[in-house]
């Protein structure tokens, strides 16, 4: 199908379908969505969640305490916001059931750049997915069921067409009242149309923004008289009225009120009656206008606090359903957010050295979480990402302990995703010879950004401390390992050999048996085995070798039982992995001439150097980055 025919067919499918009131009632008999409320329709668009059993994934089980977690495919690109999404869906679910939420304003409260606007855009997009039925020509797209009286017609509609009485709670608009009088009460003269909500055409989806404090009035919500029509109609005639307010346009759908609490309180009053009573007064002297839709508001915390602390606003406070939208506190999910943003830019193809996005995410998350007592904030950040630190940091607490201590406001302050993405943009464009990003440039740019933002001195010091105490030393460790593994051609094979040999020696040592090498026939008694084991343990500073050996052998025996008698991969046990790497890299002097970019003394050294560079390029670095990062690593090693 060509682009033109696809466009045409999409346009055709969006056209309104016309029918009589009788035909509409027949549709209601077999299709409940024909009279569904806005909340029910948006629930249909959201769809059923996928259930994730977190017991099956060790990382998720630590984060979600082995609970079943609902994941909504419609919100898949909102990373790290499972709780927020569930709260939003719960609001629609309760509103669809006709509970108190039906009469409340959905209010997204969160810091700048936390995703409130993106969530609002997504909800408007979902609102457009399911069509609805309205009276043809009605300026507020009212439901045909508004023509019927709940007391007198309710039981007949329920018996004949299966429409529950609770759906007959709307009133006729002044426009429909005038038409009914013109038709002498013959409702068969009304026509019904099937409409698709549309942001572009302002059909059942609208957006309202606060205007100037001095001249904004309620007409931005309820509409106003159209002066041009006064030549033909009197001022209180519905046909002289311009139903252009947000509540008029968003009836039967969703109205987004941006930065709601920046608007003067007098402007907000129509929202009270619209949400509570399902109708509101226009600026002229005719009857009330129906409203059966969702009001979605969002603003930052400072506006909300000012609004909440004003005693005059008490009537509003009870009618607001608050969903807090904090910043993402999980490094892995934050990285996915950056990847999504980069994928939508020309930087998607630009080289990005390993660990760059992760470092930015770590810095952003560190700025958002509250510093714990008697524990490292870096460990807390790792626990929040679902890591298990039992072996590496015994002082680290559980995920739930950290959350309970931090309180409900954690994640509502710190550096925004917007700040992080602007920083990454500068990093990619830092070197005018190559559009690429790497962690060394990132640390420099972040430091510059912190100074430019002019944070309060204590915040600035805290952020700089994060770089010097956590990011730089850990990156030196990371890039050191990257360089060393690229230097050692058969790194994993070498590590596995040391691992297998260590386990065998330790097993024989524990059993107090002599070990005979199957290849050489050489016999090692307990003392000789101990010497061999110490060669591996000493570079790592193992303080209690006896316990360490028992622990490793027990781990391997359990792993073999699950793995058809084969040894596990040498990197699978964090403690022994660290020990083996210390052994492998205890003599790093020989790698210096290979990784340095100075002129090489021999062709052999030059070949080794080129092989090293090629292996680094395979890992995802550009040649320029290999040089920059190797030189940075050598400089850091020398200074330490």
Coordinates of C-alpha atoms in Angstrom, one line a residue:
X1 CA 0.0 0.0 0.0
X2 CA 1.4 3.4 -0.9
X3 CA 1.7 6.3 1.5
X4 CA -1.1 8.1 -0.3
X5 CA -3.6 5.3 -0.3
X6 CA -2.8 4.5 3.4
X7 CA -3.4 8.2 4.2
X8 CA -6.7 8.2 2.3
X9 CA -8.0 5.1 4.0
X10 CA -7.0 6.4 7.4
X11 CA -8.9 9.6 6.6
X12 CA -12.0 7.6 5.5
X13 CA -12.0 5.5 8.6
X14 CA -12.0 8.6 10.8
X15 CA -15.1 10.1 9.1
X16 CA -18.2 10.3 11.2
X17 CA -21.0 7.7 10.6
X18 CA -24.6 8.9 10.9
X19 CA -27.6 7.1 12.1
X20 CA -31.0 7.6 13.8
X21 CA -31.6 7.5 17.5
X22 CA -33.4 4.2 17.1
X23 CA -30.4 2.7 15.3
X24 CA -28.2 4.0 18.0
X25 CA -30.3 2.3 20.7
X26 CA -30.1 -1.0 18.7
X27 CA -26.3 -0.8 18.7
X28 CA -26.4 -0.2 22.5
X29 CA -28.3 -3.5 22.9
X30 CA -25.3 -5.5 21.6
X31 CA -22.3 -3.2 22.2
X32 CA -21.7 -1.8 25.6
X33 CA -19.0 0.5 24.4
X34 CA -21.7 2.5 22.5
X35 CA -22.6 4.2 25.8
X36 CA -19.3 3.9 27.7
X37 CA -18.0 6.8 29.7
X38 CA -14.7 8.5 28.9
X39 CA -13.0 6.6 31.7
X40 CA -14.3 3.2 30.4
X41 CA -13.1 4.1 26.9
X42 CA -9.6 5.1 28.0
X43 CA -9.4 1.8 29.9
X44 CA -10.3 -0.1 26.7
X45 CA -7.5 1.8 24.9
X46 CA -5.0 1.0 27.7
X47 CA -5.9 -2.7 27.5
X48 CA -5.2 -5.6 29.8
X49 CA -1.8 -5.6 31.7
X50 CA 0.8 -8.3 31.4
X51 CA 1.5 -10.0 34.7
X52 CA 5.1 -10.4 35.6
X53 CA 6.0 -12.9 38.3
X54 CA 8.9 -11.2 40.0
X55 CA 9.8 -14.4 41.9
X56 CA 11.3 -15.7 38.6
X57 CA 13.9 -12.9 38.3
X58 CA 16.3 -12.3 41.2
X59 CA 16.7 -8.6 40.4
X60 CA 12.9 -8.0 40.2
X61 CA 12.2 -10.1 43.3
X62 CA 14.5 -7.8 45.3
X63 CA 12.8 -4.7 43.9
X64 CA 9.2 -5.8 44.2
X65 CA 9.4 -8.3 47.1
X66 CA 8.3 -11.3 45.0
X67 CA 4.9 -9.7 44.1
X68 CA 3.1 -10.0 40.8
X69 CA 3.7 -6.8 38.9
X70 CA 1.3 -5.4 36.3
X71 CA 3.0 -4.1 33.1
X72 CA 0.8 -2.1 30.7
X73 CA 2.0 -2.4 27.1
X74 CA 0.5 1.0 26.3
X75 CA 2.9 2.6 28.7
X76 CA 5.9 0.4 27.9
X77 CA 8.2 3.3 27.1
X78 CA 7.7 4.9 30.5
X79 CA 10.7 3.3 32.3
X80 CA 10.8 3.0 36.1
X81 CA 7.2 4.3 36.6
X82 CA 5.3 1.1 37.3
X83 CA 3.8 2.5 40.5
X84 CA 2.8 5.7 38.8
X85 CA 1.1 4.0 35.9
X86 CA -0.7 1.6 38.3
X87 CA -2.0 4.7 40.2
X88 CA -3.2 6.3 37.0
X89 CA -4.9 3.1 35.8
X90 CA -6.5 2.7 39.2
X91 CA -8.0 6.2 38.9
X92 CA -9.6 5.3 35.6
X93 CA -10.7 1.9 36.8
X94 CA -12.5 3.4 39.8
X95 CA -14.0 6.2 37.7
X96 CA -15.3 3.6 35.2
X97 CA -16.9 1.7 38.1
X98 CA -18.8 4.9 39.0
X99 CA -16.9 5.4 42.3
X100 CA -15.8 8.7 43.8
X101 CA -12.9 9.1 41.4
X102 CA -15.5 9.7 38.7
X103 CA -16.0 13.2 40.3
X104 CA -12.4 14.0 40.8
X105 CA -9.7 15.8 38.9
X106 CA -6.7 13.6 38.0
X107 CA -3.7 15.6 39.1
X108 CA -0.1 14.6 38.2
X109 CA 2.3 16.1 40.7
X110 CA 6.0 16.0 40.2
X111 CA 9.3 17.8 39.6
X112 CA 10.3 19.4 36.3
X113 CA 11.3 17.1 33.5
X114 CA 10.0 14.0 35.3
X115 CA 7.6 12.9 32.6
X116 CA 4.2 14.5 33.6
X117 CA 3.7 16.1 30.2
X118 CA 4.7 12.9 28.4
X119 CA 2.1 11.0 30.5
X120 CA -0.5 13.6 29.6
X121 CA 0.3 13.3 25.9
X122 CA 0.1 9.5 26.1
X123 CA -3.4 9.7 27.8
X124 CA -4.6 12.1 25.1
X125 CA -3.3 9.7 22.4
X126 CA -5.1 6.8 24.1
X127 CA -8.3 8.8 24.4
X128 CA -8.3 9.1 20.6
X129 CA -8.2 5.3 20.1
X130 CA -11.9 4.5 20.9
X131 CA -14.8 6.2 19.1
X132 CA -18.0 7.4 20.8
X133 CA -21.5 8.4 19.8
X134 CA -22.9 11.9 20.0
X135 CA -25.9 14.0 18.9
X136 CA -25.2 15.3 15.4
X137 CA -24.5 19.1 15.5
X138 CA -24.2 19.3 19.2
X139 CA -21.4 21.8 20.0
X140 CA -20.5 19.8 23.1
X141 CA -20.7 16.3 21.5
X142 CA -23.3 15.2 24.1
X143 CA -24.5 11.7 24.5
X144 CA -27.8 10.7 22.9
X145 CA -28.8 9.2 26.3
X146 CA -28.9 12.8 27.7
X147 CA -32.3 13.2 25.8
X148 CA -33.9 10.7 28.2
X149 CA -35.2 11.3 31.7
X150 CA -33.6 8.9 34.2
X151 CA -36.8 8.7 36.4
X152 CA -39.3 8.1 33.6
X153 CA -37.3 6.5 30.8
X154 CA -34.6 4.7 32.8
X155 CA -36.4 1.4 33.4
X156 CA -37.7 1.2 29.8
X157 CA -34.2 1.7 28.4
X158 CA -32.8 -0.9 30.8
X159 CA -35.5 -3.5 29.9
X160 CA -35.6 -2.9 26.2
X161 CA -32.0 -2.1 25.4
X162 CA -30.0 -3.3 28.4
X163 CA -28.6 0.2 29.2
X164 CA -28.0 0.4 33.0
X165 CA -29.8 3.3 34.6
X166 CA -26.5 4.8 35.9
X167 CA -25.6 5.9 32.4
X168 CA -28.6 8.3 32.3
X169 CA -27.2 10.8 34.7
X170 CA -26.5 13.6 32.1
X171 CA -28.6 16.6 31.2
X172 CA -29.5 18.0 27.8
X173 CA -27.4 20.9 26.6
X174 CA -29.1 24.3 26.0
X175 CA -28.5 23.6 22.3
X176 CA -30.4 20.2 22.5
X177 CA -33.2 21.8 24.6
X178 CA -33.7 24.4 21.8
X179 CA -33.7 21.7 19.1
X180 CA -36.2 19.6 21.0
X181 CA -38.6 22.5 21.2
X182 CA -38.1 23.0 17.4
X183 CA -38.9 19.3 16.8
X184 CA -42.0 19.6 19.1
X185 CA -40.6 16.9 21.3
X186 CA -40.0 14.4 18.5
X187 CA -36.6 12.9 19.4
X188 CA -36.6 10.8 16.2
X189 CA -35.6 14.0 14.4
X190 CA -32.3 14.0 16.2
X191 CA -29.5 12.3 14.4
X192 CA -26.6 10.4 16.0
X193 CA -23.0 10.3 14.8
X194 CA -20.1 8.1 15.6
X195 CA -17.1 10.3 16.3
X196 CA -13.4 9.7 16.8
X197 CA -11.9 11.9 19.6
X198 CA -9.3 14.1 18.0
X199 CA -6.6 16.4 19.3
X200 CA -6.3 18.1 15.9
X201 CA -10.0 18.8 15.5
X202 CA -10.6 19.5 19.2
X203 CA -13.2 16.7 19.4
X204 CA -13.5 15.4 23.0
X205 CA -9.8 16.2 23.6
X206 CA -8.7 19.7 24.6
X207 CA -5.9 21.5 26.3
X208 CA -6.2 24.6 28.5
X209 CA -3.3 26.7 29.8
X210 CA -3.3 29.5 32.4
X211 CA -3.4 33.0 30.9
X212 CA -2.6 36.4 32.2
X213 CA -3.5 36.8 35.9
X214 CA -5.4 40.1 35.1
X215 CA -7.5 39.3 32.1
X216 CA -8.1 35.5 32.2
X217 CA -11.7 34.6 33.1
X218 CA -13.9 31.5 33.2
X219 CA -14.6 31.7 29.4
X220 CA -11.3 29.8 28.7
X221 CA -13.2 26.8 30.3
X222 CA -16.9 27.5 29.7
X223 CA -16.9 29.4 26.4
X224 CA -18.5 32.9 25.8
X225 CA -21.0 34.8 23.6
X226 CA -20.1 35.1 19.9
X227 CA -20.7 38.8 19.3
X228 CA -21.1 38.3 15.5
X229 CA -24.2 36.1 16.2
X230 CA -26.1 38.8 18.2
X231 CA -27.4 40.3 14.9
X232 CA -29.6 37.1 14.5
X233 CA -30.1 35.9 18.0
X234 CA -30.7 37.3 21.5
X235 CA -27.9 37.2 24.0
X236 CA -29.2 34.2 26.0
X237 CA -29.9 32.1 22.9
X238 CA -27.6 29.0 22.8
X239 CA -27.1 29.5 19.0
X240 CA -25.4 32.9 19.8
X241 CA -23.0 31.2 22.2
X242 CA -19.5 30.0 21.2
X243 CA -18.9 26.7 23.0
X244 CA -15.1 27.1 22.7
X245 CA -14.1 26.6 26.3
X246 CA -11.9 23.7 27.4
X247 CA -14.9 22.0 29.2
X248 CA -17.1 22.3 26.1
X249 CA -14.5 20.9 23.7
X250 CA -13.4 18.1 26.0
X251 CA -16.9 16.8 26.9
X252 CA -17.1 13.0 26.6
X253 CA -13.3 12.9 26.5
X254 CA -10.3 14.4 28.3
X255 CA -9.3 18.0 29.1
X256 CA -5.7 18.6 30.0
X257 CA -5.1 21.7 32.2
X258 CA -1.4 22.6 32.0
X259 CA 0.1 24.2 35.2
X260 CA -3.4 24.3 36.6
X261 CA -2.5 26.0 39.9
X262 CA -0.9 29.0 38.1
X263 CA -4.4 30.0 37.0
X264 CA -6.4 32.4 39.3
X265 CA -8.8 30.6 41.6
X266 CA -11.8 32.3 40.1
X267 CA -11.0 30.6 36.8
X268 CA -11.0 27.1 38.4
X269 CA -14.5 27.3 39.9
X270 CA -16.4 25.8 36.9
X271 CA -14.2 22.7 37.4
X272 CA -15.9 22.0 40.8
X273 CA -19.5 21.8 39.4
X274 CA -18.3 20.1 36.1
X275 CA -16.7 17.3 38.0
X276 CA -19.0 17.0 41.0
X277 CA -22.4 17.5 39.3
X278 CA -21.7 16.7 35.7
X279 CA -22.6 20.1 34.4
X280 CA -21.6 23.8 34.6
X281 CA -23.0 27.2 33.9
X282 CA -21.9 29.2 30.8
X283 CA -21.5 33.0 30.9
X284 CA -25.0 33.6 29.7
X285 CA -28.5 33.1 31.1
X286 CA -29.4 29.8 29.7
X287 CA -29.4 26.3 31.3
X288 CA -26.4 24.3 32.5
X289 CA -24.0 22.6 30.0
X290 CA -23.4 18.9 30.5
X291 CA -19.9 17.6 31.2
X292 CA -19.0 13.9 31.2
X293 CA -15.3 13.7 30.8
X294 CA -11.9 13.6 32.6
X295 CA -10.0 16.6 33.8
X296 CA -6.3 16.0 33.8
X297 CA -4.1 18.6 35.5
X298 CA -0.4 18.7 36.2
X299 CA 2.1 21.2 37.8
X300 CA 5.2 21.3 39.8
X301 CA 5.4 20.9 43.5
X302 CA 6.0 24.5 44.4
X303 CA 2.6 25.6 42.8
X304 CA 0.8 22.7 44.5
X305 CA 2.3 23.6 47.9
X306 CA 1.3 27.3 47.5
X307 CA -2.3 26.2 46.5
X308 CA -2.6 23.6 49.2
X309 CA -1.5 26.0 52.0
X310 CA -4.1 28.6 51.0
X311 CA -7.2 28.0 53.3
X312 CA -9.5 29.5 50.6
X313 CA -8.9 26.5 48.4
X314 CA -10.3 23.8 50.7
X315 CA -13.2 23.0 48.5
X316 CA -10.8 22.0 45.8
X317 CA -8.4 19.9 47.8
X318 CA -10.9 17.2 48.6
X319 CA -11.8 16.9 44.9
X320 CA -8.3 16.1 43.6
X321 CA -6.9 12.7 43.0
X322 CA -3.1 13.1 43.3
X323 CA -0.6 10.9 41.5
X324 CA 3.0 11.6 42.4
X325 CA 5.3 11.4 39.4
X326 CA 8.9 11.3 40.8
X327 CA 12.1 11.0 38.9
X328 CA 13.3 7.6 38.0
X329 CA 15.4 6.1 40.8
X330 CA 16.7 3.0 39.0
X331 CA 19.9 3.4 37.0
X332 CA 19.1 0.7 34.4
X333 CA 15.7 2.3 33.7
X334 CA 17.3 5.8 33.5
X335 CA 19.7 4.5 30.9
X336 CA 16.8 3.2 28.8
X337 CA 15.3 6.7 29.0
X338 CA 18.5 8.2 27.5
X339 CA 18.6 5.5 24.8
X340 CA 15.0 6.4 23.9
X341 CA 15.8 10.1 23.7
X342 CA 19.0 9.4 21.7
X343 CA 17.1 7.1 19.3
X344 CA 14.9 10.1 18.4
X345 CA 17.9 12.3 17.5
X346 CA 20.7 12.3 14.9
X347 CA 23.0 11.1 17.7
X348 CA 21.4 7.6 17.5
X349 CA 24.2 6.5 15.1
X350 CA 27.0 8.4 16.9
X351 CA 29.6 6.2 18.8
X352 CA 29.0 6.1 22.6
X353 CA 31.7 4.4 24.7
X354 CA 30.6 1.7 27.1
X355 CA 29.6 3.0 30.5
X356 CA 28.9 6.6 29.3
X357 CA 25.1 6.5 29.6
X358 CA 25.4 4.4 32.8
X359 CA 27.7 7.0 34.4
X360 CA 25.3 9.8 33.6
X361 CA 22.4 7.8 35.0
X362 CA 24.3 7.0 38.2
X363 CA 25.1 10.7 38.7
X364 CA 21.4 11.7 38.0
X365 CA 20.1 9.0 40.4
X366 CA 22.6 9.9 43.1
X367 CA 21.3 13.5 43.0
X368 CA 17.7 12.3 43.5
X369 CA 18.0 9.8 46.4
X370 CA 18.3 10.8 50.1
X371 CA 21.6 10.0 51.7
X372 CA 21.1 7.1 54.1
X373 CA 22.5 6.8 57.7
X374 CA 25.3 4.3 58.3
X375 CA 25.5 3.3 54.7
X376 CA 27.0 4.5 51.4
X377 CA 24.7 6.5 49.1
X378 CA 26.4 4.7 46.2
X379 CA 25.4 1.3 47.7
X380 CA 21.9 2.6 48.1
X381 CA 21.8 3.6 44.5
X382 CA 22.9 0.0 43.5
X383 CA 20.3 -1.6 45.8
X384 CA 17.6 0.6 44.2
X385 CA 18.7 -0.9 40.8
X386 CA 18.1 -4.4 42.1
X387 CA 21.7 -5.4 42.7
X388 CA 22.7 -7.9 45.4
X389 CA 25.5 -6.4 47.6
X390 CA 25.6 -9.1 50.2
X391 CA 29.1 -10.1 49.3
X392 CA 30.6 -6.7 48.5
X393 CA 29.1 -4.3 51.1
X394 CA 27.8 -5.9 54.3
X395 CA 26.6 -2.5 55.5
X396 CA 24.1 -2.2 52.7
X397 CA 20.5 -2.4 53.8
X398 CA 17.6 -3.9 51.9
X399 CA 15.6 -2.1 49.3
X400 CA 12.6 -1.7 51.6
X401 CA 14.6 -0.4 54.6
X402 CA 16.1 2.3 52.4
X403 CA 12.6 3.2 51.0
X404 CA 11.1 3.4 54.5
X405 CA 13.8 5.6 55.9
X406 CA 13.7 8.0 52.8
X407 CA 10.0 8.6 53.1
X408 CA 7.4 9.3 50.4
X409 CA 9.0 12.3 48.9
X410 CA 12.2 10.6 47.6
X411 CA 12.7 11.3 43.9
X412 CA 10.8 14.5 43.9
X413 CA 14.0 16.6 43.8
X414 CA 17.4 16.3 42.2
X415 CA 18.6 16.6 38.6
X416 CA 16.0 16.2 35.9
X417 CA 16.2 13.9 32.9
X418 CA 16.2 17.0 30.8
X419 CA 19.4 18.2 32.6
X420 CA 21.0 14.8 32.0
X421 CA 20.0 14.8 28.3
X422 CA 21.3 18.3 27.7
X423 CA 24.6 17.3 29.4
X424 CA 24.8 14.2 27.1
X425 CA 24.2 16.4 24.1
X426 CA 27.2 18.5 25.1
X427 CA 29.3 15.4 25.7
X428 CA 28.6 14.1 22.2
X429 CA 29.6 17.4 20.7
X430 CA 32.6 18.1 23.0
X431 CA 35.3 17.1 20.5
X432 CA 34.7 19.0 17.2
X433 CA 36.7 16.4 15.3
X434 CA 34.4 13.5 16.3
X435 CA 30.7 13.4 17.3
X436 CA 31.0 10.7 20.0
X437 CA 30.6 10.4 23.8
X438 CA 32.8 8.9 26.5
X439 CA 32.9 8.9 30.3
X440 CA 36.0 11.1 30.6
X441 CA 34.5 13.9 28.6
X442 CA 31.2 13.3 30.5
X443 CA 32.9 13.9 33.9
X444 CA 34.4 17.1 32.7
X445 CA 31.2 18.4 31.2
X446 CA 29.1 17.5 34.3
X447 CA 31.6 19.4 36.4
X448 CA 31.2 22.4 34.1
X449 CA 27.4 22.2 34.1
X450 CA 27.3 22.0 37.9
X451 CA 29.3 25.3 38.1
X452 CA 27.2 27.0 35.5
X453 CA 23.9 26.1 37.1
X454 CA 24.9 28.0 40.3
X455 CA 23.4 25.6 42.8
X456 CA 23.5 26.5 46.5
X457 CA 27.1 25.8 47.8
X458 CA 26.2 22.7 49.8
X459 CA 24.4 21.1 46.8
X460 CA 27.3 22.0 44.5
X461 CA 29.8 20.4 46.9
X462 CA 27.6 17.3 47.2
X463 CA 27.5 16.9 43.4
X464 CA 31.2 17.4 42.9
X465 CA 31.8 14.8 45.7
X466 CA 29.8 12.3 43.8
X467 CA 32.2 12.7 40.8
X468 CA 35.4 12.5 42.8
X469 CA 34.3 9.9 45.4
X470 CA 32.2 7.5 43.3
X471 CA 32.2 8.1 39.6
X472 CA 35.9 8.7 38.8
X473 CA 37.4 5.9 41.0
X474 CA 34.8 3.4 39.8
X475 CA 35.4 4.3 36.2
X476 CA 39.1 4.0 36.6
X477 CA 38.4 0.5 37.9
X478 CA 36.1 -0.2 35.0
X479 CA 38.3 1.1 32.2
X480 CA 41.3 -0.6 33.8
X481 CA 39.5 -3.9 33.5
X482 CA 38.4 -3.1 29.9
X483 CA 42.0 -2.3 28.9
X484 CA 43.4 -5.3 30.7
X485 CA 40.9 -7.7 29.2
X486 CA 41.7 -6.3 25.7
X487 CA 45.4 -6.7 26.5
X488 CA 45.0 -10.3 27.5
X489 CA 43.9 -11.9 24.2
X490 CA 42.4 -15.1 25.7
X491 CA 41.1 -13.3 28.9
X492 CA 38.0 -15.5 29.6
X493 CA 39.8 -18.8 28.8
X494 CA 42.7 -17.7 31.1
X495 CA 40.3 -16.8 33.9
X496 CA 38.4 -20.1 33.6
X497 CA 41.7 -22.1 33.8
X498 CA 42.7 -20.3 37.0
X499 CA 39.1 -20.8 38.4
X500 CA 39.0 -24.6 37.6
X501 CA 42.5 -25.1 39.0
X502 CA 41.8 -23.1 42.2
X503 CA 38.6 -25.1 42.8
X504 CA 40.3 -28.5 42.3
X505 CA 43.3 -27.5 44.6
X506 CA 40.9 -26.2 47.3
X507 CA 38.7 -29.3 47.1
X508 CA 41.8 -31.6 47.6
X509 CA 43.2 -29.3 50.3
X510 CA 39.9 -29.5 52.3
X511 CA 39.8 -33.3 52.0
X512 CA 43.4 -33.4 53.0
X513 CA 44.3 -35.6 50.0
X514 CA 47.3 -35.5 47.7
X515 CA 46.5 -34.2 44.2
X516 CA 48.1 -35.7 41.1
X517 CA 48.2 -33.6 38.0
X518 CA 46.6 -35.8 35.2
X519 CA 48.9 -34.2 32.5
X520 CA 52.3 -34.1 34.1
X521 CA 51.8 -36.8 36.8
X522 CA 53.2 -34.3 39.4
X523 CA 51.9 -35.0 42.9
X524 CA 51.1 -32.1 45.3
X525 CA 50.7 -32.7 49.0
X526 CA 48.6 -30.5 51.3
X527 CA 51.4 -28.1 51.9
X528 CA 52.2 -27.7 48.2
X529 CA 48.4 -27.3 47.5
X530 CA 48.4 -24.5 50.1
X531 CA 51.3 -22.7 48.4
X532 CA 49.5 -22.9 45.0
X533 CA 46.3 -21.6 46.5
X534 CA 48.1 -18.7 48.3
X535 CA 49.6 -17.6 45.0
X536 CA 46.1 -16.7 43.9
X537 CA 44.8 -15.5 47.2
X538 CA 47.6 -13.3 48.3
X539 CA 47.4 -10.6 45.6
X540 CA 43.7 -10.2 46.6
X541 CA 44.5 -9.9 50.3
X542 CA 42.2 -12.7 51.5
X543 CA 42.3 -12.5 55.3
X544 CA 40.7 -15.9 56.1
X545 CA 41.8 -18.4 53.4
X546 CA 40.3 -21.5 55.2
X547 CA 36.7 -20.1 55.2
X548 CA 37.1 -18.7 51.7
X549 CA 38.1 -22.1 50.3
X550 CA 35.2 -23.8 52.0
X551 CA 32.8 -21.2 50.7
X552 CA 34.0 -21.5 47.1
X553 CA 34.0 -25.3 47.0
X554 CA 30.5 -25.4 48.5
X555 CA 29.3 -22.9 45.9
X556 CA 30.9 -24.9 43.0
X557 CA 29.5 -28.2 44.3
X558 CA 26.0 -26.8 44.4
X559 CA 26.4 -25.2 40.9
X560 CA 27.7 -28.5 39.5
X561 CA 24.6 -30.3 40.7
X562 CA 22.5 -28.0 38.7
X563 CA 24.8 -27.9 35.7
X564 CA 25.3 -31.6 34.8
X565 CA 28.5 -31.9 36.7
X566 CA 30.3 -29.0 34.9
X567 CA 32.0 -26.1 36.7
X568 CA 30.2 -22.8 36.5
X569 CA 31.6 -19.9 34.5
X570 CA 34.5 -18.2 36.5
X571 CA 32.7 -14.8 36.5
X572 CA 29.6 -16.3 38.2
X573 CA 30.8 -15.9 41.8
X574 CA 31.7 -12.3 42.5
X575 CA 34.2 -12.9 45.4
X576 CA 36.3 -15.4 43.4
X577 CA 36.0 -13.4 40.2
X578 CA 37.6 -10.4 42.0
X579 CA 40.4 -12.7 43.4
X580 CA 41.2 -14.1 40.0
X581 CA 41.2 -10.7 38.3
X582 CA 43.6 -9.4 41.0
X583 CA 45.8 -12.4 40.2
X584 CA 45.6 -11.9 36.5
X585 CA 46.4 -8.2 36.7
X586 CA 48.9 -8.3 39.6
X587 CA 51.7 -7.7 37.1
X588 CA 50.5 -4.9 35.0
X589 CA 53.9 -3.4 34.2
X590 CA 54.1 -5.4 31.0
X591 CA 50.9 -4.0 29.6
X592 CA 52.2 -0.4 29.8
X593 CA 54.3 -0.4 26.6
X594 CA 51.5 -2.2 24.7
X595 CA 48.6 0.2 25.6
X596 CA 50.6 3.5 25.5
X597 CA 50.5 5.4 22.2
X598 CA 54.2 6.4 22.2
X599 CA 56.4 5.3 19.3
X600 CA 57.1 1.6 19.6
X601 CA 60.6 0.1 19.9
X602 CA 59.9 -3.0 17.8
X603 CA 57.5 -4.3 15.1
X604 CA 56.4 -7.0 17.6
X605 CA 55.4 -4.3 20.2
X606 CA 53.6 -2.3 17.4
X607 CA 51.6 -5.4 16.4
X608 CA 50.6 -6.1 20.1
X609 CA 49.6 -2.5 20.4
X610 CA 47.5 -2.6 17.2
X611 CA 45.8 -5.9 18.3
X612 CA 45.0 -4.2 21.7
X613 CA 43.4 -1.2 19.8
X614 CA 41.4 -3.6 17.6
X615 CA 40.0 -5.5 20.5
X616 CA 39.0 -2.2 22.2
X617 CA 37.2 -1.1 19.0
X618 CA 35.4 -4.5 19.0
X619 CA 34.2 -3.6 22.5
X620 CA 32.5 -0.4 21.2
X621 CA 35.2 2.3 21.4
X622 CA 36.5 4.5 18.6
X623 CA 40.3 4.6 18.0
X624 CA 40.3 8.2 19.3
X625 CA 38.5 7.1 22.4
X626 CA 40.9 4.2 23.0
X627 CA 43.8 6.7 23.0
X628 CA 42.0 9.2 25.2
X629 CA 40.8 6.6 27.8
X630 CA 44.1 4.7 27.9
X631 CA 46.0 8.0 28.5
X632 CA 43.5 9.0 31.2
X633 CA 43.8 5.5 32.8
X634 CA 47.7 5.7 32.9
X635 CA 47.5 9.2 34.3
X636 CA 45.1 8.1 37.1
X637 CA 47.2 5.0 37.9
X638 CA 50.4 7.1 38.2
X639 CA 48.7 9.7 40.5
X640 CA 47.3 6.9 42.8

